[in-house]
Amino acid sequence: MRTIFIALMLALTLAACGTKDETPESPVTPPDAAATQDQSPTQAADPTAVADPIPEGPVGTMQLADGSTLVITELVKLDKFYLYLSGKLNGRSSTIVSFTRFSDLRGFNAFVFKDQNNFIITTKRGKELVFTDAHVYIGNDSPDTYSFYIMDENLDKKLVTVPKKDVATIKIN
């Protein structure tokens, strides 16, 4: 009797599973996504992207070795990075730092350069990170220059390129 009951339950389960419709349902578009569908495929938002709000106003300042100062109004992304850095951190083995979000970069206070390959990064929490034999890339992949936007005398956004050897400090707002 018990065997017949188990066999019957198994047959009933198999019959129920066999009649299940396995065609996928059509996706339901949420009201907020309707605006995104009007954009071209290249402008569509990446669903895995994390919001990266960039504050209004200058991003930072760059002081040159001659004492002049440039106000950085916008950083140029190098591929998907705002900053890419590789070198020996505190005399240890190679370290790589790369920031894809501006909010992460804002944790730094300033870069103080001894020369273009040796510098100290101070953080907003008061720590010092000493990099030696390092390479920093900001705005381009050149080993000798940094690129970023400033406002010119007509208040127009202008791309500038500065030789790394001329940079004394970069302060992040």
Short mmCIF file of N, CA and C in Angstrom, two decimals:
data_model
loop_
_atom_site.label_atom_id
_atom_site.label_comp_id
_atom_site.label_asym_id
_atom_site.label_seq_id
_atom_site.Cartn_x
_atom_site.Cartn_y
_atom_site.Cartn_z
N MET A 1 0.82 -1.19 0.00
CA MET A 1 0.00 0.00 0.00
C MET A 1 0.87 1.25 0.00
N ARG A 2 1.89 1.22 0.86
CA ARG A 2 2.76 2.37 0.97
C ARG A 2 3.49 2.58 -0.36
N THR A 3 3.91 1.52 -1.03
CA THR A 3 4.63 1.62 -2.30
C THR A 3 3.73 2.20 -3.38
N ILE A 4 2.46 1.81 -3.38
CA ILE A 4 1.50 2.34 -4.37
C ILE A 4 1.29 3.84 -4.13
N PHE A 5 1.20 4.24 -2.86
CA PHE A 5 0.98 5.64 -2.52
C PHE A 5 2.18 6.49 -2.97
N ILE A 6 3.40 6.03 -2.73
CA ILE A 6 4.61 6.77 -3.13
C ILE A 6 4.70 6.84 -4.64
N ALA A 7 4.39 5.75 -5.34
CA ALA A 7 4.43 5.74 -6.79
C ALA A 7 3.39 6.70 -7.37
N LEU A 8 2.22 6.74 -6.75
CA LEU A 8 1.17 7.65 -7.19
C LEU A 8 1.59 9.11 -7.00
N MET A 9 2.19 9.43 -5.87
CA MET A 9 2.65 10.79 -5.59
C MET A 9 3.75 11.20 -6.58
N LEU A 10 4.64 10.28 -6.88
CA LEU A 10 5.71 10.54 -7.83
C LEU A 10 5.14 10.80 -9.22
N ALA A 11 4.17 10.00 -9.64
CA ALA A 11 3.53 10.17 -10.95
C ALA A 11 2.80 11.51 -11.02
N LEU A 12 2.12 11.89 -9.94
CA LEU A 12 1.40 13.15 -9.89
C LEU A 12 2.38 14.33 -9.96
N THR A 13 3.50 14.24 -9.26
CA THR A 13 4.52 15.30 -9.28
C THR A 13 5.11 15.44 -10.67
N LEU A 14 5.44 14.33 -11.31
CA LEU A 14 5.99 14.38 -12.66
C LEU A 14 4.99 14.96 -13.65
N ALA A 15 3.73 14.63 -13.50
CA ALA A 15 2.70 15.16 -14.39
C ALA A 15 2.56 16.67 -14.20
N ALA A 16 2.62 17.12 -12.95
CA ALA A 16 2.49 18.55 -12.67
C ALA A 16 3.68 19.32 -13.22
N CYS A 17 4.87 18.77 -13.08
CA CYS A 17 6.07 19.44 -13.59
C CYS A 17 6.11 19.43 -15.11
N GLY A 18 5.60 18.41 -15.72
CA GLY A 18 5.63 18.30 -17.17
C GLY A 18 4.71 19.29 -17.86
N THR A 19 3.68 19.74 -17.20
CA THR A 19 2.75 20.66 -17.83
C THR A 19 3.10 22.13 -17.57
N LYS A 20 4.17 22.36 -16.82
CA LYS A 20 4.57 23.73 -16.51
C LYS A 20 5.07 24.41 -17.79
N ASP A 21 4.63 25.62 -18.03
CA ASP A 21 5.05 26.39 -19.20
C ASP A 21 6.43 26.99 -18.92
N GLU A 22 7.42 26.60 -19.74
CA GLU A 22 8.78 27.05 -19.50
C GLU A 22 9.18 28.22 -20.39
N THR A 23 8.27 28.83 -21.09
CA THR A 23 8.63 29.98 -21.91
C THR A 23 8.83 31.19 -20.99
N PRO A 24 9.89 31.93 -21.24
CA PRO A 24 10.16 33.07 -20.35
C PRO A 24 9.11 34.17 -20.54
N GLU A 25 8.84 34.83 -19.46
CA GLU A 25 7.89 35.94 -19.52
C GLU A 25 8.57 37.13 -20.17
N SER A 26 7.79 37.96 -20.84
CA SER A 26 8.37 39.17 -21.42
C SER A 26 8.68 40.14 -20.29
N PRO A 27 9.84 40.81 -20.38
CA PRO A 27 10.23 41.69 -19.28
C PRO A 27 9.28 42.88 -19.15
N VAL A 28 9.02 43.24 -17.95
CA VAL A 28 8.17 44.39 -17.67
C VAL A 28 9.07 45.60 -17.51
N THR A 29 8.80 46.66 -18.24
CA THR A 29 9.61 47.87 -18.18
C THR A 29 9.11 48.76 -17.06
N PRO A 30 9.98 49.05 -16.06
CA PRO A 30 9.56 49.96 -15.02
C PRO A 30 9.42 51.37 -15.58
N PRO A 31 8.58 52.21 -14.95
CA PRO A 31 8.35 53.55 -15.47
C PRO A 31 9.63 54.37 -15.61
N ASP A 32 10.60 54.20 -14.71
CA ASP A 32 11.84 54.97 -14.78
C ASP A 32 12.69 54.57 -15.97
N ALA A 33 12.56 53.34 -16.43
CA ALA A 33 13.39 52.85 -17.52
C ALA A 33 12.88 53.33 -18.87
N ALA A 34 11.68 53.83 -18.95
CA ALA A 34 11.14 54.29 -20.23
C ALA A 34 11.98 55.42 -20.78
N ALA A 35 12.49 56.29 -19.95
CA ALA A 35 13.32 57.39 -20.41
C ALA A 35 14.65 56.87 -20.94
N THR A 36 15.18 55.81 -20.36
CA THR A 36 16.46 55.26 -20.80
C THR A 36 16.33 54.60 -22.16
N GLN A 37 15.16 54.05 -22.47
CA GLN A 37 14.98 53.39 -23.75
C GLN A 37 14.97 54.38 -24.90
N ASP A 38 14.68 55.64 -24.63
CA ASP A 38 14.68 56.65 -25.68
C ASP A 38 16.09 57.01 -26.10
N GLN A 39 17.10 56.67 -25.30
CA GLN A 39 18.48 56.99 -25.62
C GLN A 39 19.02 55.99 -26.63
N SER A 40 20.10 56.39 -27.31
CA SER A 40 20.74 55.46 -28.23
C SER A 40 21.46 54.40 -27.42
N PRO A 41 21.82 53.26 -28.04
CA PRO A 41 22.49 52.19 -27.29
C PRO A 41 23.79 52.64 -26.63
N THR A 42 24.51 53.58 -27.24
CA THR A 42 25.76 54.03 -26.64
C THR A 42 25.52 54.92 -25.44
N GLN A 43 24.34 55.52 -25.32
CA GLN A 43 24.05 56.40 -24.21
C GLN A 43 23.29 55.67 -23.10
N ALA A 44 22.87 54.45 -23.35
CA ALA A 44 22.09 53.72 -22.35
C ALA A 44 22.92 53.51 -21.09
N ALA A 45 22.28 53.60 -19.97
CA ALA A 45 22.97 53.45 -18.69
C ALA A 45 23.36 52.00 -18.46
N ASP A 46 24.54 51.80 -17.90
CA ASP A 46 25.02 50.47 -17.55
C ASP A 46 24.33 50.07 -16.26
N PRO A 47 23.59 48.95 -16.24
CA PRO A 47 22.85 48.57 -15.04
C PRO A 47 23.76 48.22 -13.86
N THR A 48 25.03 47.90 -14.12
CA THR A 48 25.95 47.57 -13.04
C THR A 48 26.75 48.77 -12.57
N ALA A 49 26.61 49.93 -13.23
CA ALA A 49 27.39 51.10 -12.87
C ALA A 49 26.95 51.67 -11.53
N VAL A 50 27.93 52.14 -10.79
CA VAL A 50 27.68 52.77 -9.49
C VAL A 50 27.63 54.27 -9.72
N ALA A 51 26.69 54.94 -9.09
CA ALA A 51 26.57 56.39 -9.24
C ALA A 51 27.85 57.05 -8.74
N ASP A 52 28.34 58.02 -9.51
CA ASP A 52 29.55 58.73 -9.15
C ASP A 52 29.30 60.23 -9.26
N PRO A 53 28.66 60.81 -8.26
CA PRO A 53 28.37 62.24 -8.34
C PRO A 53 29.65 63.07 -8.26
N ILE A 54 29.80 63.99 -9.18
CA ILE A 54 30.94 64.89 -9.18
C ILE A 54 30.44 66.25 -8.71
N PRO A 55 31.04 66.78 -7.66
CA PRO A 55 30.54 68.03 -7.10
C PRO A 55 30.76 69.22 -8.03
N GLU A 56 29.94 70.23 -7.85
CA GLU A 56 30.10 71.47 -8.61
C GLU A 56 31.38 72.16 -8.17
N GLY A 57 31.95 72.93 -9.05
CA GLY A 57 33.13 73.70 -8.70
C GLY A 57 34.42 72.99 -9.06
N PRO A 58 35.55 73.61 -8.69
CA PRO A 58 36.85 73.04 -9.06
C PRO A 58 37.10 71.69 -8.40
N VAL A 59 37.82 70.83 -9.12
CA VAL A 59 38.19 69.51 -8.64
C VAL A 59 39.41 69.63 -7.71
N GLY A 60 40.28 70.57 -8.02
CA GLY A 60 41.50 70.74 -7.23
C GLY A 60 42.37 71.83 -7.81
N THR A 61 43.58 71.92 -7.29
CA THR A 61 44.55 72.89 -7.78
C THR A 61 45.88 72.20 -7.99
N MET A 62 46.64 72.73 -8.94
CA MET A 62 47.98 72.23 -9.21
C MET A 62 48.93 73.39 -9.05
N GLN A 63 49.93 73.23 -8.17
CA GLN A 63 50.94 74.26 -8.02
C GLN A 63 52.17 73.80 -8.78
N LEU A 64 52.66 74.69 -9.63
CA LEU A 64 53.82 74.37 -10.43
C LEU A 64 55.09 74.77 -9.69
N ALA A 65 56.23 74.25 -10.15
CA ALA A 65 57.52 74.52 -9.51
C ALA A 65 57.87 76.00 -9.55
N ASP A 66 57.36 76.74 -10.54
CA ASP A 66 57.66 78.17 -10.62
C ASP A 66 56.76 79.02 -9.72
N GLY A 67 55.86 78.38 -8.96
CA GLY A 67 54.99 79.09 -8.03
C GLY A 67 53.61 79.40 -8.56
N SER A 68 53.39 79.25 -9.85
CA SER A 68 52.06 79.53 -10.41
C SER A 68 51.10 78.39 -10.08
N THR A 69 49.81 78.71 -10.10
CA THR A 69 48.78 77.75 -9.73
C THR A 69 47.77 77.62 -10.85
N LEU A 70 47.35 76.40 -11.14
CA LEU A 70 46.28 76.12 -12.09
C LEU A 70 45.11 75.53 -11.34
N VAL A 71 43.91 76.01 -11.61
CA VAL A 71 42.70 75.47 -10.99
C VAL A 71 42.16 74.39 -11.91
N ILE A 72 42.10 73.17 -11.41
CA ILE A 72 41.61 72.04 -12.20
C ILE A 72 40.09 72.02 -12.08
N THR A 73 39.40 72.22 -13.21
CA THR A 73 37.94 72.23 -13.18
C THR A 73 37.33 70.87 -13.48
N GLU A 74 38.05 70.05 -14.21
CA GLU A 74 37.53 68.71 -14.56
C GLU A 74 38.69 67.80 -14.91
N LEU A 75 38.61 66.55 -14.46
CA LEU A 75 39.61 65.56 -14.81
C LEU A 75 39.22 64.84 -16.09
N VAL A 76 40.21 64.43 -16.83
CA VAL A 76 40.00 63.66 -18.05
C VAL A 76 40.16 62.20 -17.67
N LYS A 77 39.18 61.38 -18.01
CA LYS A 77 39.31 59.95 -17.71
C LYS A 77 40.25 59.30 -18.70
N LEU A 78 41.12 58.46 -18.17
CA LEU A 78 42.02 57.65 -18.97
C LEU A 78 41.38 56.28 -19.04
N ASP A 79 40.73 55.99 -20.15
CA ASP A 79 39.88 54.82 -20.29
C ASP A 79 38.77 54.94 -19.26
N LYS A 80 38.78 54.14 -18.19
CA LYS A 80 37.74 54.27 -17.18
C LYS A 80 38.30 54.79 -15.85
N PHE A 81 39.57 55.22 -15.85
CA PHE A 81 40.22 55.66 -14.62
C PHE A 81 40.39 57.18 -14.57
N TYR A 82 40.18 57.74 -13.39
CA TYR A 82 40.53 59.14 -13.16
C TYR A 82 42.02 59.27 -12.88
N LEU A 83 42.57 58.27 -12.22
CA LEU A 83 43.97 58.28 -11.83
C LEU A 83 44.48 56.85 -11.85
N TYR A 84 45.67 56.68 -12.35
CA TYR A 84 46.30 55.36 -12.33
C TYR A 84 47.71 55.56 -11.81
N LEU A 85 48.11 54.80 -10.80
CA LEU A 85 49.39 54.97 -10.15
C LEU A 85 50.01 53.61 -9.90
N SER A 86 51.29 53.47 -10.19
CA SER A 86 51.99 52.23 -9.85
C SER A 86 53.37 52.60 -9.32
N GLY A 87 53.80 51.90 -8.30
CA GLY A 87 55.11 52.17 -7.71
C GLY A 87 55.27 51.46 -6.39
N LYS A 88 56.38 51.73 -5.74
CA LYS A 88 56.66 51.12 -4.45
C LYS A 88 56.07 51.99 -3.35
N LEU A 89 55.14 51.42 -2.60
CA LEU A 89 54.49 52.13 -1.49
C LEU A 89 55.26 51.85 -0.21
N ASN A 90 55.75 52.93 0.41
CA ASN A 90 56.51 52.85 1.67
C ASN A 90 57.66 51.86 1.58
N GLY A 91 58.34 51.83 0.42
CA GLY A 91 59.51 50.99 0.24
C GLY A 91 59.23 49.52 0.04
N ARG A 92 57.97 49.14 -0.05
CA ARG A 92 57.60 47.72 -0.23
C ARG A 92 57.55 47.38 -1.71
N SER A 93 57.04 46.21 -1.99
CA SER A 93 56.91 45.78 -3.37
C SER A 93 55.90 46.64 -4.12
N SER A 94 55.82 46.44 -5.39
CA SER A 94 54.96 47.27 -6.24
C SER A 94 53.52 47.29 -5.79
N THR A 95 52.94 48.47 -5.89
CA THR A 95 51.55 48.70 -5.53
C THR A 95 50.89 49.41 -6.69
N ILE A 96 49.64 49.08 -6.95
CA ILE A 96 48.87 49.78 -7.99
C ILE A 96 47.64 50.39 -7.35
N VAL A 97 47.42 51.66 -7.65
CA VAL A 97 46.23 52.36 -7.19
C VAL A 97 45.55 52.91 -8.42
N SER A 98 44.27 52.61 -8.60
CA SER A 98 43.53 53.17 -9.72
C SER A 98 42.12 53.49 -9.24
N PHE A 99 41.64 54.66 -9.62
CA PHE A 99 40.32 55.09 -9.19
C PHE A 99 39.41 55.27 -10.39
N THR A 100 38.29 54.57 -10.37
CA THR A 100 37.30 54.72 -11.43
C THR A 100 36.18 55.65 -10.99
N ARG A 101 36.09 55.93 -9.69
CA ARG A 101 35.05 56.82 -9.18
C ARG A 101 35.70 58.05 -8.57
N PHE A 102 35.12 59.20 -8.84
CA PHE A 102 35.65 60.44 -8.30
C PHE A 102 35.54 60.49 -6.79
N SER A 103 34.49 59.89 -6.25
CA SER A 103 34.29 59.91 -4.80
C SER A 103 35.44 59.20 -4.07
N ASP A 104 36.07 58.19 -4.69
CA ASP A 104 37.22 57.52 -4.08
C ASP A 104 38.45 58.42 -4.11
N LEU A 105 38.63 59.14 -5.19
CA LEU A 105 39.77 60.04 -5.35
C LEU A 105 39.73 61.17 -4.32
N ARG A 106 38.54 61.54 -3.89
CA ARG A 106 38.40 62.64 -2.93
C ARG A 106 38.92 62.27 -1.54
N GLY A 107 39.28 61.03 -1.31
CA GLY A 107 39.88 60.63 -0.04
C GLY A 107 41.32 61.14 0.09
N PHE A 108 41.92 61.50 -1.05
CA PHE A 108 43.27 62.06 -1.04
C PHE A 108 43.19 63.56 -0.78
N ASN A 109 44.17 64.07 -0.07
CA ASN A 109 44.25 65.51 0.16
C ASN A 109 45.18 66.15 -0.86
N ALA A 110 46.42 65.64 -0.95
CA ALA A 110 47.39 66.25 -1.86
C ALA A 110 48.46 65.25 -2.29
N PHE A 111 49.04 65.53 -3.44
CA PHE A 111 50.21 64.83 -3.94
C PHE A 111 51.36 65.85 -3.84
N VAL A 112 52.40 65.52 -3.13
CA VAL A 112 53.56 66.40 -2.99
C VAL A 112 54.72 65.71 -3.69
N PHE A 113 55.21 66.32 -4.79
CA PHE A 113 56.22 65.68 -5.63
C PHE A 113 57.63 66.10 -5.26
N LYS A 114 58.51 65.12 -5.02
CA LYS A 114 59.95 65.38 -4.89
C LYS A 114 60.53 65.49 -6.30
N ASP A 115 60.12 64.58 -7.15
CA ASP A 115 60.36 64.61 -8.60
C ASP A 115 59.23 63.81 -9.22
N GLN A 116 59.24 63.63 -10.52
CA GLN A 116 58.06 63.02 -11.16
C GLN A 116 57.87 61.55 -10.82
N ASN A 117 58.85 60.87 -10.22
CA ASN A 117 58.71 59.46 -9.88
C ASN A 117 58.74 59.19 -8.38
N ASN A 118 58.88 60.21 -7.56
CA ASN A 118 58.92 60.05 -6.10
C ASN A 118 58.06 61.15 -5.48
N PHE A 119 57.09 60.73 -4.68
CA PHE A 119 56.16 61.70 -4.12
C PHE A 119 55.48 61.15 -2.88
N ILE A 120 54.78 62.01 -2.18
CA ILE A 120 54.02 61.64 -0.99
C ILE A 120 52.57 62.01 -1.24
N ILE A 121 51.67 61.10 -0.92
CA ILE A 121 50.24 61.40 -0.97
C ILE A 121 49.76 61.54 0.46
N THR A 122 49.13 62.66 0.77
CA THR A 122 48.50 62.82 2.08
C THR A 122 47.01 62.58 1.91
N THR A 123 46.44 61.86 2.86
CA THR A 123 45.01 61.57 2.80
C THR A 123 44.25 62.54 3.70
N LYS A 124 42.97 62.61 3.50
CA LYS A 124 42.14 63.49 4.34
C LYS A 124 42.05 62.97 5.77
N ARG A 125 42.45 61.73 6.00
CA ARG A 125 42.47 61.15 7.35
C ARG A 125 43.82 61.35 8.04
N GLY A 126 44.73 62.08 7.37
CA GLY A 126 46.01 62.39 7.99
C GLY A 126 47.12 61.38 7.76
N LYS A 127 46.93 60.41 6.90
CA LYS A 127 47.98 59.43 6.61
C LYS A 127 48.86 59.93 5.47
N GLU A 128 50.11 59.45 5.48
CA GLU A 128 51.03 59.75 4.39
C GLU A 128 51.41 58.46 3.69
N LEU A 129 51.30 58.46 2.39
CA LEU A 129 51.67 57.32 1.57
C LEU A 129 52.88 57.75 0.73
N VAL A 130 54.03 57.15 0.97
CA VAL A 130 55.26 57.52 0.28
C VAL A 130 55.46 56.56 -0.89
N PHE A 131 55.49 57.10 -2.10
CA PHE A 131 55.69 56.31 -3.31
C PHE A 131 57.06 56.62 -3.90
N THR A 132 57.82 55.56 -4.20
CA THR A 132 59.11 55.70 -4.88
C THR A 132 59.06 54.87 -6.15
N ASP A 133 59.92 55.22 -7.09
CA ASP A 133 59.95 54.53 -8.39
C ASP A 133 58.54 54.38 -8.94
N ALA A 134 57.77 55.45 -8.88
CA ALA A 134 56.35 55.39 -9.21
C ALA A 134 56.05 56.12 -10.51
N HIS A 135 54.93 55.77 -11.07
CA HIS A 135 54.42 56.42 -12.27
C HIS A 135 52.96 56.77 -12.03
N VAL A 136 52.61 58.04 -12.22
CA VAL A 136 51.24 58.50 -12.04
C VAL A 136 50.73 58.95 -13.40
N TYR A 137 49.52 58.50 -13.72
CA TYR A 137 48.89 58.90 -14.98
C TYR A 137 47.59 59.61 -14.65
N ILE A 138 47.51 60.86 -15.05
CA ILE A 138 46.28 61.65 -14.87
C ILE A 138 45.94 62.26 -16.22
N GLY A 139 44.83 61.86 -16.79
CA GLY A 139 44.33 62.45 -18.02
C GLY A 139 44.91 61.94 -19.32
N ASN A 140 46.06 61.27 -19.28
CA ASN A 140 46.62 60.68 -20.49
C ASN A 140 47.60 59.58 -20.08
N ASP A 141 48.07 58.83 -21.06
CA ASP A 141 48.98 57.73 -20.75
C ASP A 141 50.44 58.07 -21.03
N SER A 142 50.73 59.36 -21.07
CA SER A 142 52.09 59.81 -21.31
C SER A 142 52.93 59.68 -20.04
N PRO A 143 54.16 59.21 -20.15
CA PRO A 143 55.01 59.13 -18.96
C PRO A 143 55.55 60.50 -18.54
N ASP A 144 55.33 61.54 -19.36
CA ASP A 144 55.93 62.84 -19.10
C ASP A 144 54.96 63.98 -18.83
N THR A 145 53.63 63.76 -18.98
CA THR A 145 52.68 64.87 -18.83
C THR A 145 51.41 64.44 -18.11
N TYR A 146 50.70 65.44 -17.57
CA TYR A 146 49.35 65.28 -17.03
C TYR A 146 48.42 66.13 -17.90
N SER A 147 47.17 65.70 -18.05
CA SER A 147 46.17 66.47 -18.79
C SER A 147 44.91 66.61 -17.95
N PHE A 148 44.30 67.78 -18.04
CA PHE A 148 43.05 68.07 -17.33
C PHE A 148 42.46 69.35 -17.91
N TYR A 149 41.26 69.68 -17.45
CA TYR A 149 40.59 70.88 -17.94
C TYR A 149 40.71 72.01 -16.93
N ILE A 150 40.86 73.22 -17.48
CA ILE A 150 40.82 74.45 -16.68
C ILE A 150 39.83 75.39 -17.35
N MET A 151 39.51 76.49 -16.69
CA MET A 151 38.71 77.54 -17.31
C MET A 151 39.68 78.60 -17.83
N ASP A 152 39.54 78.96 -19.10
CA ASP A 152 40.42 79.99 -19.63
C ASP A 152 39.88 81.37 -19.28
N GLU A 153 40.52 82.42 -19.79
CA GLU A 153 40.12 83.80 -19.46
C GLU A 153 38.71 84.15 -19.95
N ASN A 154 38.20 83.41 -20.93
CA ASN A 154 36.83 83.62 -21.44
C ASN A 154 35.81 82.71 -20.74
N LEU A 155 36.25 82.03 -19.68
CA LEU A 155 35.43 81.09 -18.92
C LEU A 155 34.96 79.90 -19.77
N ASP A 156 35.78 79.53 -20.73
CA ASP A 156 35.53 78.35 -21.53
C ASP A 156 36.41 77.21 -21.01
N LYS A 157 35.89 76.00 -21.08
CA LYS A 157 36.64 74.82 -20.65
C LYS A 157 37.76 74.57 -21.66
N LYS A 158 39.00 74.43 -21.14
CA LYS A 158 40.15 74.26 -22.01
C LYS A 158 41.01 73.10 -21.51
N LEU A 159 41.37 72.20 -22.41
CA LEU A 159 42.23 71.07 -22.07
C LEU A 159 43.68 71.57 -22.05
N VAL A 160 44.38 71.31 -20.93
CA VAL A 160 45.79 71.68 -20.84
C VAL A 160 46.61 70.44 -20.55
N THR A 161 47.85 70.47 -20.97
CA THR A 161 48.80 69.41 -20.71
C THR A 161 50.01 70.03 -20.05
N VAL A 162 50.38 69.49 -18.90
CA VAL A 162 51.47 70.05 -18.09
C VAL A 162 52.57 69.01 -17.96
N PRO A 163 53.83 69.39 -18.18
CA PRO A 163 54.93 68.45 -17.97
C PRO A 163 55.02 68.04 -16.50
N LYS A 164 55.21 66.75 -16.24
CA LYS A 164 55.27 66.24 -14.87
C LYS A 164 56.43 66.86 -14.09
N LYS A 165 57.52 67.16 -14.76
CA LYS A 165 58.69 67.71 -14.08
C LYS A 165 58.43 69.11 -13.53
N ASP A 166 57.39 69.79 -14.04
CA ASP A 166 57.07 71.14 -13.58
C ASP A 166 56.09 71.18 -12.42
N VAL A 167 55.57 70.03 -11.98
CA VAL A 167 54.52 69.98 -10.97
C VAL A 167 55.13 69.82 -9.57
N ALA A 168 54.73 70.72 -8.64
CA ALA A 168 55.19 70.62 -7.26
C ALA A 168 54.14 69.90 -6.40
N THR A 169 52.87 70.30 -6.50
CA THR A 169 51.80 69.65 -5.73
C THR A 169 50.50 69.63 -6.54
N ILE A 170 49.67 68.66 -6.21
CA ILE A 170 48.30 68.61 -6.72
C ILE A 170 47.42 68.44 -5.48
N LYS A 171 46.51 69.38 -5.27
CA LYS A 171 45.60 69.31 -4.13
C LYS A 171 44.22 68.97 -4.64
N ILE A 172 43.57 67.99 -4.02
CA ILE A 172 42.22 67.56 -4.41
C ILE A 172 41.21 68.19 -3.46
N ASN A 173 40.18 68.80 -4.02
CA ASN A 173 39.13 69.42 -3.18
C ASN A 173 38.19 68.39 -2.60
#
